[in-house]
XYZ file of C-alpha atoms in Angstrom:
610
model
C 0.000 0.000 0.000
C 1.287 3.366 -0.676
C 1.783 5.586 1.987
C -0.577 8.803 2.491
C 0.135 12.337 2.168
C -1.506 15.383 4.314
C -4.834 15.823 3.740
C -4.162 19.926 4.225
C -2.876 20.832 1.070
C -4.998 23.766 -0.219
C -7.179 23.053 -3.238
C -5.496 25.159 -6.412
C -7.419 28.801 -7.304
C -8.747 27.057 -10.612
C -9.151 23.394 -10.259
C -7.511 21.184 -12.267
C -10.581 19.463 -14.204
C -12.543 22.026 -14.860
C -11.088 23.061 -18.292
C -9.226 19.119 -18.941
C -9.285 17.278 -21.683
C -9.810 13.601 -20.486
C -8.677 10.617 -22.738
C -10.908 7.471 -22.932
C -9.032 4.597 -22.968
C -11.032 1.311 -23.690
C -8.176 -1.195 -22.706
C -8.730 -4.201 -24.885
C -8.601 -2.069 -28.019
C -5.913 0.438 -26.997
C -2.295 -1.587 -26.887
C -1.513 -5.285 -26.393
C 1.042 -5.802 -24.190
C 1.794 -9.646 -23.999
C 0.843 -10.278 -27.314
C -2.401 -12.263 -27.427
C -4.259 -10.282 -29.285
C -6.135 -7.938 -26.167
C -5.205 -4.876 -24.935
C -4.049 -4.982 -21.264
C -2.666 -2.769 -18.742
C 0.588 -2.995 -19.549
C 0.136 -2.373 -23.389
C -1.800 0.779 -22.017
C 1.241 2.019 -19.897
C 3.474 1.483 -22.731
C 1.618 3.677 -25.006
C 0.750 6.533 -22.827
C 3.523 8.890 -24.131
C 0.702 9.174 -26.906
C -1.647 10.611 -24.616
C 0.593 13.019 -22.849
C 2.011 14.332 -26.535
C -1.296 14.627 -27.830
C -1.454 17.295 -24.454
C -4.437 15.741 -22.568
C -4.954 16.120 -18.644
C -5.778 13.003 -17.808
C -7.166 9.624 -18.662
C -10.018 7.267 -18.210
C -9.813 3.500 -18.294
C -13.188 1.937 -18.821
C -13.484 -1.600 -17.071
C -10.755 -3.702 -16.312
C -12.133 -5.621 -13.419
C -13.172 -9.774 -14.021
C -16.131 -9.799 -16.306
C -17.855 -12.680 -18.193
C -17.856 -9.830 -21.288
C -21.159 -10.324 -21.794
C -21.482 -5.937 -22.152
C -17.865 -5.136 -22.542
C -16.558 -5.241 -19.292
C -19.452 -3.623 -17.889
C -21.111 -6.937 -16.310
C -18.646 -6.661 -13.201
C -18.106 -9.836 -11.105
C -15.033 -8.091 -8.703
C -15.636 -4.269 -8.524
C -12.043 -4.474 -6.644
C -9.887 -6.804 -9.304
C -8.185 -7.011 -12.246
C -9.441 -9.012 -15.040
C -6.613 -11.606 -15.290
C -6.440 -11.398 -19.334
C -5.765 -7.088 -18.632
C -3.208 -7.676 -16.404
C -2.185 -7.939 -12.427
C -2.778 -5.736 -9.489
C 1.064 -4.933 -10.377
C 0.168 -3.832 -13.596
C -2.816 -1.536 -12.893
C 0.189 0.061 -9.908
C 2.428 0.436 -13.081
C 0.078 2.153 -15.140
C -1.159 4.677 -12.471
C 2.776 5.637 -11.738
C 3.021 5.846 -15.605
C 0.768 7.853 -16.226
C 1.052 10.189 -13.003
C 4.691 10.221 -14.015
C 3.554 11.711 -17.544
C 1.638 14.274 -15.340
C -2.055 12.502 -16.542
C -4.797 12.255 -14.079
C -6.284 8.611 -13.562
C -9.879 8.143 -13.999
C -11.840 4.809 -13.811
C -15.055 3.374 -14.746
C -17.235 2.781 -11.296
C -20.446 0.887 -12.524
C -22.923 1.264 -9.649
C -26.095 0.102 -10.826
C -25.377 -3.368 -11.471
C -23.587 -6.406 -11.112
C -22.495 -9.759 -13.598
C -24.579 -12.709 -12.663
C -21.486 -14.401 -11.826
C -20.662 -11.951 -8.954
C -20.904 -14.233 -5.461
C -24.029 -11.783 -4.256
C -26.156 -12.714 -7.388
C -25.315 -16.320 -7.135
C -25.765 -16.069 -3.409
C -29.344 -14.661 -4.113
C -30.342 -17.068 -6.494
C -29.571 -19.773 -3.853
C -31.441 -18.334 -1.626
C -35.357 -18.131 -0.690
C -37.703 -15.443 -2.035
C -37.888 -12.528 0.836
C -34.026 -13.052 1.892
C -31.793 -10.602 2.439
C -29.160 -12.106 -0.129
C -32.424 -11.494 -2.363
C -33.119 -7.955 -1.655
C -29.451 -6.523 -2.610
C -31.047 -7.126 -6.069
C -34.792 -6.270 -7.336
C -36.475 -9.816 -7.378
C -40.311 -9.694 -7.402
C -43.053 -12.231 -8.149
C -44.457 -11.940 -11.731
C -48.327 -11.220 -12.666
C -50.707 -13.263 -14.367
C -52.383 -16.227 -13.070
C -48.928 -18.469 -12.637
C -46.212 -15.638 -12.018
C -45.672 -16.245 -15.567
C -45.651 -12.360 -16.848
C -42.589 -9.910 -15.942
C -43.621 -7.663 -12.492
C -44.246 -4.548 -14.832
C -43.510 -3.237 -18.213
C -40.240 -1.982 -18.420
C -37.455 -2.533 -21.069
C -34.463 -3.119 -21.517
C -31.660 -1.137 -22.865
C -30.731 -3.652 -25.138
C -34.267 -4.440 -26.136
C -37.122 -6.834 -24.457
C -37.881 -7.135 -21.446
C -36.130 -5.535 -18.261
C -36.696 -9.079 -16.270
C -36.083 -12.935 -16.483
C -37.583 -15.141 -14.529
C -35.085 -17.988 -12.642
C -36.257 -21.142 -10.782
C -36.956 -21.665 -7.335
C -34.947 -23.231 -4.651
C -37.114 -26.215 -5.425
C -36.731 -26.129 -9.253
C -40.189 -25.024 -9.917
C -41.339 -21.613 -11.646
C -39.513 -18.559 -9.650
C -39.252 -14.954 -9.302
C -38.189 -12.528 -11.651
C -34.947 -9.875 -11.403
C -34.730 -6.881 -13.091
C -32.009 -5.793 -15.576
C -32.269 -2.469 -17.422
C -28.959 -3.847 -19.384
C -28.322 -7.536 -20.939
C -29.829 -10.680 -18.340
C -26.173 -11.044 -17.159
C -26.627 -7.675 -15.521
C -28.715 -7.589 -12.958
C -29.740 -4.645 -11.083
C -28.897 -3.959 -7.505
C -31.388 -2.562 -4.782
C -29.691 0.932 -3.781
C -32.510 1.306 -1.051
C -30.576 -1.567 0.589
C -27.762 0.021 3.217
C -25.066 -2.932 2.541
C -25.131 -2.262 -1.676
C -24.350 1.607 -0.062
C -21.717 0.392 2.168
C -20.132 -1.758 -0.344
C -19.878 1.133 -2.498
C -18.166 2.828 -0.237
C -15.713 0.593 0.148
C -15.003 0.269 -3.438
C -14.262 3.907 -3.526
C -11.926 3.817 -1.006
C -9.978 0.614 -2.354
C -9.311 2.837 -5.479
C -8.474 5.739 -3.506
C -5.652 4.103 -1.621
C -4.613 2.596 -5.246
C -3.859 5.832 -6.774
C -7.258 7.176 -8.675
C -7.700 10.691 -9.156
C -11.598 10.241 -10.304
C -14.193 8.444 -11.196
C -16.563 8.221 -14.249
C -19.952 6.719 -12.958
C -21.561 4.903 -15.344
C -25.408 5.072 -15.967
C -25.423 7.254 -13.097
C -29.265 8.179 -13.435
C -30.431 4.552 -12.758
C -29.521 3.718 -9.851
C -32.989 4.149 -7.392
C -36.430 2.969 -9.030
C -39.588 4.522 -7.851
C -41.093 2.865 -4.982
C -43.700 0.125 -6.275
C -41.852 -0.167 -9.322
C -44.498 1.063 -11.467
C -45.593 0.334 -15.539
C -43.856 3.205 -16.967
C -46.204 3.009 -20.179
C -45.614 2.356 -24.051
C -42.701 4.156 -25.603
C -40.305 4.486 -23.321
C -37.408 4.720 -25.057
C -38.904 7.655 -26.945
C -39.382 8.940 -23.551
C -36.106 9.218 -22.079
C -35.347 11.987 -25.146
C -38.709 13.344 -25.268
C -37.390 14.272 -20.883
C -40.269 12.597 -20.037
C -39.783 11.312 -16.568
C -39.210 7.668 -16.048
C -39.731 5.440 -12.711
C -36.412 3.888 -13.451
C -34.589 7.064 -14.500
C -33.616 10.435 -12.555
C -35.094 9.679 -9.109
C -35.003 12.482 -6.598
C -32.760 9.762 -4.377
C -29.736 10.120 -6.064
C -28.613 13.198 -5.344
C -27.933 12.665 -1.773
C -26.059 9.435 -2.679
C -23.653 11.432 -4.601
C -23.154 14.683 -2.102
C -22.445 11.191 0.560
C -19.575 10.065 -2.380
C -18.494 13.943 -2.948
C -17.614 14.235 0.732
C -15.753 10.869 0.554
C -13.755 11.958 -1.820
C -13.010 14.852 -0.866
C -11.728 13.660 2.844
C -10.271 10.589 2.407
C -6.740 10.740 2.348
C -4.374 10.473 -1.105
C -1.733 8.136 -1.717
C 1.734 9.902 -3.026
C 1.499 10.727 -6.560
C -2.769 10.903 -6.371
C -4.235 14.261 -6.322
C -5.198 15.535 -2.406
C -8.610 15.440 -1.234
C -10.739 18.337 -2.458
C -9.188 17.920 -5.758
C -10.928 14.385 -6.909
C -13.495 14.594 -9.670
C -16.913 12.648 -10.530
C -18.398 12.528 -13.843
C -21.687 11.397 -14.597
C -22.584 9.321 -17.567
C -26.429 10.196 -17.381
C -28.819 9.988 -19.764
C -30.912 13.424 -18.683
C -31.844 15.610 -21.992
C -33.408 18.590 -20.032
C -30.547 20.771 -19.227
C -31.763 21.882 -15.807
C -32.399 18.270 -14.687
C -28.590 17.310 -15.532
C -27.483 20.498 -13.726
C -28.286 19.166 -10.926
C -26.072 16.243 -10.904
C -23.175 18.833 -11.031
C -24.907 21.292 -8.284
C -22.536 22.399 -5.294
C -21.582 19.395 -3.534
C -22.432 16.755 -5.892
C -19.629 15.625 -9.062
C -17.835 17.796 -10.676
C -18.947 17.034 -14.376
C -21.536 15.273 -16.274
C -21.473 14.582 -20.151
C -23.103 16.701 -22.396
C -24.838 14.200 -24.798
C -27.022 16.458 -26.380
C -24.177 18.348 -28.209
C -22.754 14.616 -29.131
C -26.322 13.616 -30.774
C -26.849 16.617 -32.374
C -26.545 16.681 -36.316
C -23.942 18.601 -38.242
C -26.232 21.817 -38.365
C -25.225 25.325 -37.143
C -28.430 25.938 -35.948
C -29.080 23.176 -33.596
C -25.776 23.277 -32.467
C -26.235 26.570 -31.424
C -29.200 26.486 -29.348
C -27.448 23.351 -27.998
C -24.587 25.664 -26.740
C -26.725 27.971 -25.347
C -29.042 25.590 -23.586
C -25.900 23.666 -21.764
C -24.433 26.566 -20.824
C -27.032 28.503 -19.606
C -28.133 25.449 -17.503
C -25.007 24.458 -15.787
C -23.831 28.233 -15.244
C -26.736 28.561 -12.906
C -25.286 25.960 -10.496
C -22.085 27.427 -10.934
C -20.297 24.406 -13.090
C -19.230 24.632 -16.378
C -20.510 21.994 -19.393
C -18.224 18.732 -20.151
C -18.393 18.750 -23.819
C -17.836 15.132 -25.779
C -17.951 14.108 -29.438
C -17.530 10.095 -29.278
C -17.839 7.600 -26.616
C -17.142 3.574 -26.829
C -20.862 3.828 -26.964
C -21.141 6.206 -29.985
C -20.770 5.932 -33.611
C -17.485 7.478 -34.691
C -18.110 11.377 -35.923
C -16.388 10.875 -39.173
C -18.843 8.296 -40.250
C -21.896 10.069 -37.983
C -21.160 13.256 -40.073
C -21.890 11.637 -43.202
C -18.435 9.522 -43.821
C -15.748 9.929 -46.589
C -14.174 12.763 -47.037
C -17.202 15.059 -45.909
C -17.630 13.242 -42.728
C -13.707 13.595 -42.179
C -14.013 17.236 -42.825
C -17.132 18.169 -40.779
C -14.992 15.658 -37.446
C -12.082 17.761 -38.097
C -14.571 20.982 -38.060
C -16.598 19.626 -35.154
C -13.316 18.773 -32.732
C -12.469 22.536 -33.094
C -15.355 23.628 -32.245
C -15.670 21.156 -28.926
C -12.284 22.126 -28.551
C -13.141 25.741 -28.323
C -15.984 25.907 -25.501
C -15.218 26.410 -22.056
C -15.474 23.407 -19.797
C -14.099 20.255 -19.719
C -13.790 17.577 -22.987
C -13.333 14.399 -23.358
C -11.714 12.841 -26.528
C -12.074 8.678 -26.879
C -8.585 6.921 -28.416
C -8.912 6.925 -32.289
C -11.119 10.106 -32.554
C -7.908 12.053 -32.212
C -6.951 10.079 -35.456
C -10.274 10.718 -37.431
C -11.014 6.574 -37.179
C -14.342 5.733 -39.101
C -16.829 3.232 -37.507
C -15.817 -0.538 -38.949
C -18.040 -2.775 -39.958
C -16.927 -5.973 -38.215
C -17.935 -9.482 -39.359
C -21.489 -10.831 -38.156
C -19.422 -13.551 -36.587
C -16.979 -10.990 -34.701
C -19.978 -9.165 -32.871
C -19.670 -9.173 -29.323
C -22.223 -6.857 -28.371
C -25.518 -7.853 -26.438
C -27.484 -5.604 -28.636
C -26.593 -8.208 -31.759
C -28.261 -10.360 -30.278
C -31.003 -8.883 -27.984
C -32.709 -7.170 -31.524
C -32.109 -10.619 -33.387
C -29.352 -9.327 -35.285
C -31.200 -6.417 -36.653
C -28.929 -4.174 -35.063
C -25.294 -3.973 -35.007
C -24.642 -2.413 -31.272
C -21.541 -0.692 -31.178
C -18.379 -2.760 -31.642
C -17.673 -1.023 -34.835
C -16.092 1.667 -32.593
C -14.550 -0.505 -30.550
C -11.385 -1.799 -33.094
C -8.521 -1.868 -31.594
C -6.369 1.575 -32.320
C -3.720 1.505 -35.041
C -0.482 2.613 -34.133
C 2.747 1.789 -37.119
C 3.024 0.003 -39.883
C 1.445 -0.989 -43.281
C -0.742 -3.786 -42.482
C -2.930 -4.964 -39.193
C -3.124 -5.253 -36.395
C -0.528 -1.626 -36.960
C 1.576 -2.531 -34.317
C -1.428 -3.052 -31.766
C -0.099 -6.584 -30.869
C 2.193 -8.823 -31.773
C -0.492 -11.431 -32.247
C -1.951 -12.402 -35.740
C -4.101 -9.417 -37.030
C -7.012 -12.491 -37.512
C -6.217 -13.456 -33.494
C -6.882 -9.371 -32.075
C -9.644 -8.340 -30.606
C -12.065 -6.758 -33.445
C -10.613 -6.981 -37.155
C -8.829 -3.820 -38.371
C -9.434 -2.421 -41.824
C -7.041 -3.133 -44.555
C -6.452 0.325 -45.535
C -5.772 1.841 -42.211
C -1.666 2.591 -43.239
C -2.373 6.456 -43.683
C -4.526 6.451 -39.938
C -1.794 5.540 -38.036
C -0.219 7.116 -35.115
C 3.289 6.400 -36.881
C 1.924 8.149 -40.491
C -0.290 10.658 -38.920
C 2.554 12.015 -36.472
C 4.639 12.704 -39.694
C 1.897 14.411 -41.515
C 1.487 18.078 -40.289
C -1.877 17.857 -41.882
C -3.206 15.345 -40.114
C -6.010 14.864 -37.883
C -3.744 13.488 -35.112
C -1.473 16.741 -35.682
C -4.630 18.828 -35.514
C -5.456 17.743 -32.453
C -2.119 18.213 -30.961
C -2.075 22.226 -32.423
C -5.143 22.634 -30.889
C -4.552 21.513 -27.646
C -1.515 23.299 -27.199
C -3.391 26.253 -28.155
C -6.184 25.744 -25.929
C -3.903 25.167 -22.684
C -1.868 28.238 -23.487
C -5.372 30.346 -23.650
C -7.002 29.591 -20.383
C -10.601 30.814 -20.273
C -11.372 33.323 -17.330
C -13.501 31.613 -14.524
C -16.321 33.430 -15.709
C -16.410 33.637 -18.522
C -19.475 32.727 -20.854
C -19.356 31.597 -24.936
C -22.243 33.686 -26.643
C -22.664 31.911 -29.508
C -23.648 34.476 -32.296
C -24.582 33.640 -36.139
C -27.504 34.520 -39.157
C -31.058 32.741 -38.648
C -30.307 30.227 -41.484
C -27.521 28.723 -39.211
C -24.700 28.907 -42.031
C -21.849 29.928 -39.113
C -21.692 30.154 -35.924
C -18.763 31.870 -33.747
C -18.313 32.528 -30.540
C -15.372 34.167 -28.097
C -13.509 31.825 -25.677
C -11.781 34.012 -24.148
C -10.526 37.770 -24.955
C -9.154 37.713 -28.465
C -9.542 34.231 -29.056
C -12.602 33.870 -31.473
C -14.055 30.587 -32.720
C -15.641 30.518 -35.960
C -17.557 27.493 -37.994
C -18.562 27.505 -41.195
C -21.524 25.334 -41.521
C -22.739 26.852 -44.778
C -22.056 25.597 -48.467
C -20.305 28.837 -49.620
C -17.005 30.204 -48.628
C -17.212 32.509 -45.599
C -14.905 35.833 -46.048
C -12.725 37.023 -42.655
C -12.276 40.347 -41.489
C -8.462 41.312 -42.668
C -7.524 42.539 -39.412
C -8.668 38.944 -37.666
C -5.231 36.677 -37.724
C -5.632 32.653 -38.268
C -4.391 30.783 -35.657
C -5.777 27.501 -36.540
C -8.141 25.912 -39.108
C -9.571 22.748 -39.570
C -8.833 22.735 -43.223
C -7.036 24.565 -44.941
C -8.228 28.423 -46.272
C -9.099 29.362 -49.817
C -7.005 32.699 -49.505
C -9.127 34.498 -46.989
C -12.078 32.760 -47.010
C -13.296 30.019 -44.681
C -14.887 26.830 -46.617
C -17.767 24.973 -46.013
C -17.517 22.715 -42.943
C -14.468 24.256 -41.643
C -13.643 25.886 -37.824
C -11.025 28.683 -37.258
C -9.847 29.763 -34.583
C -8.982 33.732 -35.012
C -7.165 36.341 -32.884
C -8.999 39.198 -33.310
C -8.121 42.665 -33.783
C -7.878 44.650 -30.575
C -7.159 42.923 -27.548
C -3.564 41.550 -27.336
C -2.649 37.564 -26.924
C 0.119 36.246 -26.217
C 0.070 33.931 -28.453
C 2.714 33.459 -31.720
C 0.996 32.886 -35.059
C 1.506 33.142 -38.565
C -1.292 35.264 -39.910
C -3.353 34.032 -42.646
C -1.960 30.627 -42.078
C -3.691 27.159 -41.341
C -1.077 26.753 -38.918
C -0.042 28.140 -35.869
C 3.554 28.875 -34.901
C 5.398 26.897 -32.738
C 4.113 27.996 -29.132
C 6.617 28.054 -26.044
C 6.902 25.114 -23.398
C 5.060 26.955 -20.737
C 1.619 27.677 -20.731
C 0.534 31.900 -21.809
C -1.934 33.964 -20.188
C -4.013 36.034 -22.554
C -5.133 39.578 -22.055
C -7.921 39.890 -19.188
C -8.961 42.730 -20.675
C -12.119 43.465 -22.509
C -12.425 41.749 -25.598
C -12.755 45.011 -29.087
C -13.839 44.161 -32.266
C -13.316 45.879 -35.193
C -15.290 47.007 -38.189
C -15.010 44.965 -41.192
C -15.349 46.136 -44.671
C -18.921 46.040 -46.239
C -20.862 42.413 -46.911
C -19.251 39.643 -49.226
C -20.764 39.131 -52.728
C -24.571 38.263 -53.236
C -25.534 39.904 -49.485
C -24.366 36.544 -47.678
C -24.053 37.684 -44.057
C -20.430 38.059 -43.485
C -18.805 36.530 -40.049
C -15.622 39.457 -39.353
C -15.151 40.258 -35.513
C -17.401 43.117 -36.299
C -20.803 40.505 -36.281
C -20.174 38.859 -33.452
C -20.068 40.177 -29.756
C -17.031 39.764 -27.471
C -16.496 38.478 -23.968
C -14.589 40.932 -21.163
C -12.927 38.869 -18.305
C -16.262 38.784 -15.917
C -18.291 37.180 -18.965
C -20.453 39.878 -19.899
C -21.287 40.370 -23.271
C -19.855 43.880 -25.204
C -22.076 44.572 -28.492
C -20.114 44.769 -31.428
C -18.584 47.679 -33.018
């Protein structure tokens, strides 16, 4: 066990996580370290120099604990282990140092609401008689209909059917029924129970004294079910994005769960090398579409973060993406947090394929991680995005996921995200393991030579060398604690800009027809490159604008921004100016200079434009 440090350090002016960029590593797709064909800890360690060039804060490992894989690592039979094919406790102690030694913050998956049906309290519950208390750490309840033989209500399942299978009794006759909002192998546990609390706890604190800086909580708005557990009524997956209220989802009981997690982690003492207390961050993966409702989960004394999936689902259109902005922001500055922004999950179809694929979907990612890039607040960036991956289609016979099945193989669930990451060489698996490429996890593409890390690090054009400029530029512009992105663009939703800081101006084009810059605005970075001084269709720059100082070097006018020094630059905290650009561009389109579009000063109020 590592030894603690003082739990009096004081917490830093601007914490750490509440502008960083967070890497998602999925481990059995990231780096193979022994060479059978999975990713494992120690592959993961090896390859983190990646993550710290590409300038991220910190990273998150989804599930490595024991798992029957019947979701990916999230049906959990040791919430305190390491899967033996991802390595030992050794190597999840290496990779922490690693990556603390790299100066990356370690986040890990904690997956609360249920359990594998291999984990000993499930198979101590099935042993055991109806009305026990090894059966009420789950949801077990009689069925309806004359014989028990109908599920207790009419909820589904995530992965489609029913939310409950029935098991035998003791005796071997007809039994009771357990609940699963996931795959069968998942059942749910009762969180009104004070042991499934405890043990929680306790988990926590095991990865506390191991190192962990964080935790992402997974399906955090599923935890409690309304008393009764009643029919929640047809449609319900249309529901949940329709924010109509669920008895399964976003129960008022959850909330003073996490404030009782938030004060754990904020007093229990650090390990050398771990962030202090008070410095610790929670993110919640929860499915809550009205932006005051997710607010909440970030409200003083509850986590720290919670994703933003409404900007993820939202198409490539300027004027959706707008309002989107303005919603999130609006919402989560009343609670005083700040939105955590994310374009791709391991549960998401990959943005250069979800923006329409090809070229044009490459273009519109490469457009779309600017803009992300851009907001104030935390983002999150999942391993291949930074290297413009598309979504694979893998082999009906290579489909792990429960989804594949569940819908009788109507739907493909979302392994095609999930292939392992190329990193050298002209052929798979691209240096991913030393296995055969036909013995790796997922099958790579053949024509994945030009995607990987190896050719993309040489190619200053790159995706992968995009995402390093713009990092580096977004760390040496911090945003002031206050301030506020007003987006600004025309009715039609053809661009859309916005100031994140003083002087530092986003702009996208989401229009069909080049967009003309003010002269006196300076490129700093584009997404591709400019036709003179125009911005083209599905393209983001980010401009200096005329007026305020920055200190940051740039070659005006060019796609590129200058090298940048080693240690981070503070821009002006003055009042952002803009200038007055020349008259319209040709055929009355509505121009996008500084001059259109209002600035931010340092307290986040808005100054109308010039």
């Amino acid at each position: 066990m590592r030894s603690t440090v003082s739990t009096t350090d004081p917490a830093p002016a601007t914490p750490w996580w509440r502008d960083a960029v967070c890497y998602e590593i999925h481990p059995r797709a990231f780096a193979d370290g022994d060479g059978d064909g999975v990713g494992d800890l120690a592959g993961a360690a090896a390859r983190l120099d990646h993550v710290a060039r590409l300038g991220a804060d910190a990273v998150w490992i989804t599930p490595f604990y024991p798992s029957p894989l019947a979701d990916g690592g999230y049906d959990i039979a040791d919430h305190t282990a390491v899967a033996p094919d991802l390595g030992t406790d050794a190597d999840f102690d290496a990779f922490v140092a690693r990556a603390h030694g790299l100066g990356l913050r370690v986040l890990i998956d904690l997956v609360p609401n249920h359990t594998s049906d291999t984990h000993p309290w499930f198979r101590e519950a099935l042993a055991a008689d109806p009305g026990s208390a090894a059966r009420d750490r789950y949801l077990f309840r009689t069925g309806r209909g004359a014989d028990g033989e109908l599920p207790p209500n009419d909820w589904e399942s995530a992965f489609g059917g029913p939310a409950w299978t029935r098991v035998p009794a003791p005796d071997g006759g007809p039994g009771e029924w357990y609940l699963h909002l996931h795959a069968p192998e998942q059942p749910d546990l009762n969180w009104r129970r004070p042991e499934v609390v405890a043990d929680f706890e306790r988990i926590l604190r095991h990865w506390l004294d191991r190192g962990v800086d964080g935790f992402r909580i997974d399906v955090a708005h599923t935890l409690f079910k309304a008393p009764g557990l009643p029919d929640a009524g047809p449609g319900q997956h249309q529901d949940i994005l329709r924010n109509h209220l669920l008895p399964y989802h976003d129960q008022e009981e959850l909330h003073p769960l996490f404030r009782s997690w938030r004060r754990l982690l904020d007093t229990h003492p650090a390990p050398s090398g771990a962030v202090p207390p008070g410095q610790r961050v929670m993110v919640a993966e929860a499915a809550v579409f009205e932006p005051a409702r997710l607010a909440r989960y970030v409200s003083p004394g509850e986590m720290q973060q919670a994703f933003n999936f409404a900007f993820l689902e939202s198409p490539w259109d300027g004027t959706e993406l707008r309002a989107v902005i303005e919603r999130s922001v609006a919402s989560m500055r009343a609670v005083g947090a700040r939105v955590t922004w994310v374009l791709s999950s391991h549960d998401a179809v990959r943005p250069v394929t979800r923006y329409g694929g090809g070229q044009r979907g490459r273009r519109r990612a490469r457009a779309a991680a600017l803009l992300m890039l851009a907001l104030p607040g935390a983002a999150y960036v999942y391993q291949g995005e930074e290297l413009g991956l598309p979504q694979v289609h893998v082999p009906d016979d290579r489909l792990r996921d429960p989804l594949w099945e569940r819908s009788g193989h109507r739907e493909r669930g979302r392994d095609g995200c999930r292939v392992p990451l190329p990193w050298e060489g002209p052929a798979a698996p691209y240096g991913f393991s030393s296995a055969p490429a036909d013995a790796c996890w997922f099958p790579q593409p053949d024509d994945w030579a030009d995607l990987t890390v190896r050719a993309q690090g040489d190619d200053p054009a790159s995706m992968l060398a995009l995402y390093r400029s713009a990092l580096r530029l977004r760390r040496e512009a911090p945003v002031p604690a206050d301030a506020v992105p007003v987006p600004q663009g025309p009715a039609d939703g053809s661009w859309v800009a916005f100031d994140r800081a003083p002087g530092l101006r986003c702009l996208t084009n989401f229009g069909p027809d080049p967009l003309p810059l003010a002269d006196e605005d300076e490129v700093l970075l584009a997404s591709t490159p400019l036709d003179g001084r125009s911005v083209p269709a599905d393209t983001t720059v980010w401009l200096r604008t005329a007026g305020t100082t920055t200190a940051f070097a740039s070659q005006a006018g060019s796609s590129r921004a200058a090298p940048l020094g080693e240690r981070p630059a503070n821009i002006s905290s003055g009042s952002a100016t803009t200038s007055t650009a020349a008259g319209p561009a040709a055929v009355g389109r509505p121009r996008a200079p500084s001059a259109a579009i209002t600035g931010l000063t340092a307290s986040g109020e808005a100054t109308p434009a010039a």
